[in-house]
CSV table of C-alpha atoms in Angstrom, one decimal:
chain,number,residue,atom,x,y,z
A,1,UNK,CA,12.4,3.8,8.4
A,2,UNK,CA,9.7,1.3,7.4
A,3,UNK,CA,10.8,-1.0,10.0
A,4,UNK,CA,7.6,-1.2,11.6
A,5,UNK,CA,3.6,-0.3,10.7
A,6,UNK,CA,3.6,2.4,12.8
A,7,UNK,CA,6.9,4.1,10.9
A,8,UNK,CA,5.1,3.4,7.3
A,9,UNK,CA,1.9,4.7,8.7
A,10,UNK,CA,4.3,7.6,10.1
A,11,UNK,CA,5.9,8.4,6.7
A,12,UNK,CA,2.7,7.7,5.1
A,13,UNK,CA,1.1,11.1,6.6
A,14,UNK,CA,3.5,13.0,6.8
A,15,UNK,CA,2.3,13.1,2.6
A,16,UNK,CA,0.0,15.5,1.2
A,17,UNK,CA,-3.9,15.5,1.7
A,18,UNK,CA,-3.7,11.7,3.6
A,19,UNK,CA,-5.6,10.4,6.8
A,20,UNK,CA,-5.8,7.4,8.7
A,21,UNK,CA,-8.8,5.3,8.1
A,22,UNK,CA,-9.7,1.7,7.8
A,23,UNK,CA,-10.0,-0.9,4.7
A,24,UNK,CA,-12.4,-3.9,5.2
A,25,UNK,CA,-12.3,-3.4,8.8
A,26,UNK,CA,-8.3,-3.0,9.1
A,27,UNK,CA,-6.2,0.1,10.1
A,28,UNK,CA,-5.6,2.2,6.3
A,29,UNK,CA,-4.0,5.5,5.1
A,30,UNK,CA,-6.3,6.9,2.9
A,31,UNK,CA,-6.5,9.7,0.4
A,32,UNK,CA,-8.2,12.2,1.8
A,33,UNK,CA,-9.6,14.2,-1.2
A,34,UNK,CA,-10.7,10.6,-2.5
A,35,UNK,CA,-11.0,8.6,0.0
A,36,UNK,CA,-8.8,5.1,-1.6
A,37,UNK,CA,-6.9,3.5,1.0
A,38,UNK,CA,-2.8,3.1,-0.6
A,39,UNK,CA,-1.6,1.8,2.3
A,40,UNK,CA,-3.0,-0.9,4.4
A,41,UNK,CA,-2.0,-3.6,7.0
A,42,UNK,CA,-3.1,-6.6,5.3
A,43,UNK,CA,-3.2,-10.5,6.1
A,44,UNK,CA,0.6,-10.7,6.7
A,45,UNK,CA,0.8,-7.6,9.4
A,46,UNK,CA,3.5,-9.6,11.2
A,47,UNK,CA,6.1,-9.0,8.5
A,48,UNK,CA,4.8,-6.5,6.1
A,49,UNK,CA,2.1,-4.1,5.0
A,50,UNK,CA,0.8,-3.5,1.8
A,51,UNK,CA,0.7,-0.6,-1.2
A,52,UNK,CA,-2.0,0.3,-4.0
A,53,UNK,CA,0.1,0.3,-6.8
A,54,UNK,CA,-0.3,-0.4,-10.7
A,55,UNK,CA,0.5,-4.2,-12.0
A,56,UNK,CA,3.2,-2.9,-14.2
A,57,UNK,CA,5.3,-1.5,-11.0
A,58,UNK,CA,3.9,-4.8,-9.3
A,59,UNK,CA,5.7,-7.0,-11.3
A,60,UNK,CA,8.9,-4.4,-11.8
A,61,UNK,CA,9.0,-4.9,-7.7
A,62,UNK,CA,8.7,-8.5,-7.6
A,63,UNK,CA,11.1,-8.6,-10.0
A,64,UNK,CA,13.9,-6.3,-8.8
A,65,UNK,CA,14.0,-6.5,-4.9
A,66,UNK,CA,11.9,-9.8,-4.1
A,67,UNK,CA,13.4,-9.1,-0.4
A,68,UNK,CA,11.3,-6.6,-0.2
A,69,UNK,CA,8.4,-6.3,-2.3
A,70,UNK,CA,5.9,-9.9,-2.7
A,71,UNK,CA,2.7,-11.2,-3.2
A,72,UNK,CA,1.0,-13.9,-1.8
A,73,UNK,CA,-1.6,-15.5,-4.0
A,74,UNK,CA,-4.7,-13.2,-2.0
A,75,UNK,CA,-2.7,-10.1,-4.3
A,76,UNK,CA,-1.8,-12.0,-7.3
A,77,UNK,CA,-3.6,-9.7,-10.7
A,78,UNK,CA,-4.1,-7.0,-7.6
A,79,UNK,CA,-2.9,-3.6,-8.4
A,80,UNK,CA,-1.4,-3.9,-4.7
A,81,UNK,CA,1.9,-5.6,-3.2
A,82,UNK,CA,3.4,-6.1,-0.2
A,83,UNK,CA,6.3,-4.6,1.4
A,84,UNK,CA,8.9,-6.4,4.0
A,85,UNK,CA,9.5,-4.0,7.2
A,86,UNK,CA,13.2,-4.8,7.4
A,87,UNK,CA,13.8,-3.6,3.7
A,88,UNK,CA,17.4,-3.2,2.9
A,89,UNK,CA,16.4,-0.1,0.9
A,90,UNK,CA,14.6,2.4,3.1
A,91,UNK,CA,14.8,4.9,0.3
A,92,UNK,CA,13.1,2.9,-2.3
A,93,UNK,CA,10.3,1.9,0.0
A,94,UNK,CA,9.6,5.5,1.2
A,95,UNK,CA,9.9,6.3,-3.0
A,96,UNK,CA,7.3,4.0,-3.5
A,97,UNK,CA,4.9,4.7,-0.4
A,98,UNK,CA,4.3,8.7,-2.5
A,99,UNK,CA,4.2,6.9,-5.7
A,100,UNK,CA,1.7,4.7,-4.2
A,101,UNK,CA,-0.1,7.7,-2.9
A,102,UNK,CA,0.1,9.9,-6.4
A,103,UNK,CA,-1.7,6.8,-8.1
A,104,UNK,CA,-4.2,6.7,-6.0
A,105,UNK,CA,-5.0,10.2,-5.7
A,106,UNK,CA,-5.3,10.0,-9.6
A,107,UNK,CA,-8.2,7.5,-8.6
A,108,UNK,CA,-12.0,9.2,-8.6
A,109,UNK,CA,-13.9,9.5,-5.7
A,110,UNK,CA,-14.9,6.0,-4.2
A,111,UNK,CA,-18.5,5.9,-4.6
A,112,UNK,CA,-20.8,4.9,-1.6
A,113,UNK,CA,-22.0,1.4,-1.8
A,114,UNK,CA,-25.7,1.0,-1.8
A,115,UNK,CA,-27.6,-0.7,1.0
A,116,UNK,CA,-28.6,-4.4,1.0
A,117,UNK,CA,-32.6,-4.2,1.4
């Protein structure tokens, strides 16, 4: 399932009220109604991609299926971690892509940024 970005990005909006958009510069699927990026390619797009998700269930990953779901020290105290492409648990990872989405739908509206002068 997750075996590539383009299946994550797949599964990823095939969820309610998402889009694809971009996160410092890189491909994203965002929240539409918000507009938070939950998933995201991040610096280790060779391997993995990343999810928005609370540091409880960050460490609760980490902890229970390191094969799948890491940090590198860039997401260390992130409410984010990464997740390998050739998971052995296809189910989980798909589990955790909506719950990833659900949190960040809970997020407000991102604010614009203001304008250097």
């Amino acid at each position: 399932m997750t075996t590539s970005w383009e299946k994550a990005v797949a599964y990823a909006l095939s969820l309610p009220d998402t889009e694809m958009g971009t996160s410092y510069g890189k491909p994203a699927v965002k929240v539409s109604s918000n507009g938070r990026a939950f998933l995201y390619t991040g610096h280790e797009d060779q391997s993995s991609f990343g999810i928005a998700i609370d540091l409880d269930t960050v460490e609760i990953l980490k902890e229970t299926d390191p094969e799948t779901f890491w940090q590198t020290p860039h997401y260390e105290g992130w409410p984010a971690v990464l997740v390998r492409y050739d998971s052995p648990d296809p189910e989980r990872v798909r589990a955790m892509i909506e719950r990833s989405r659900d949190w960040t739908a809970a997020k407000p509206k991102v604010k614009p940024r203001k304008k250097k002068a």
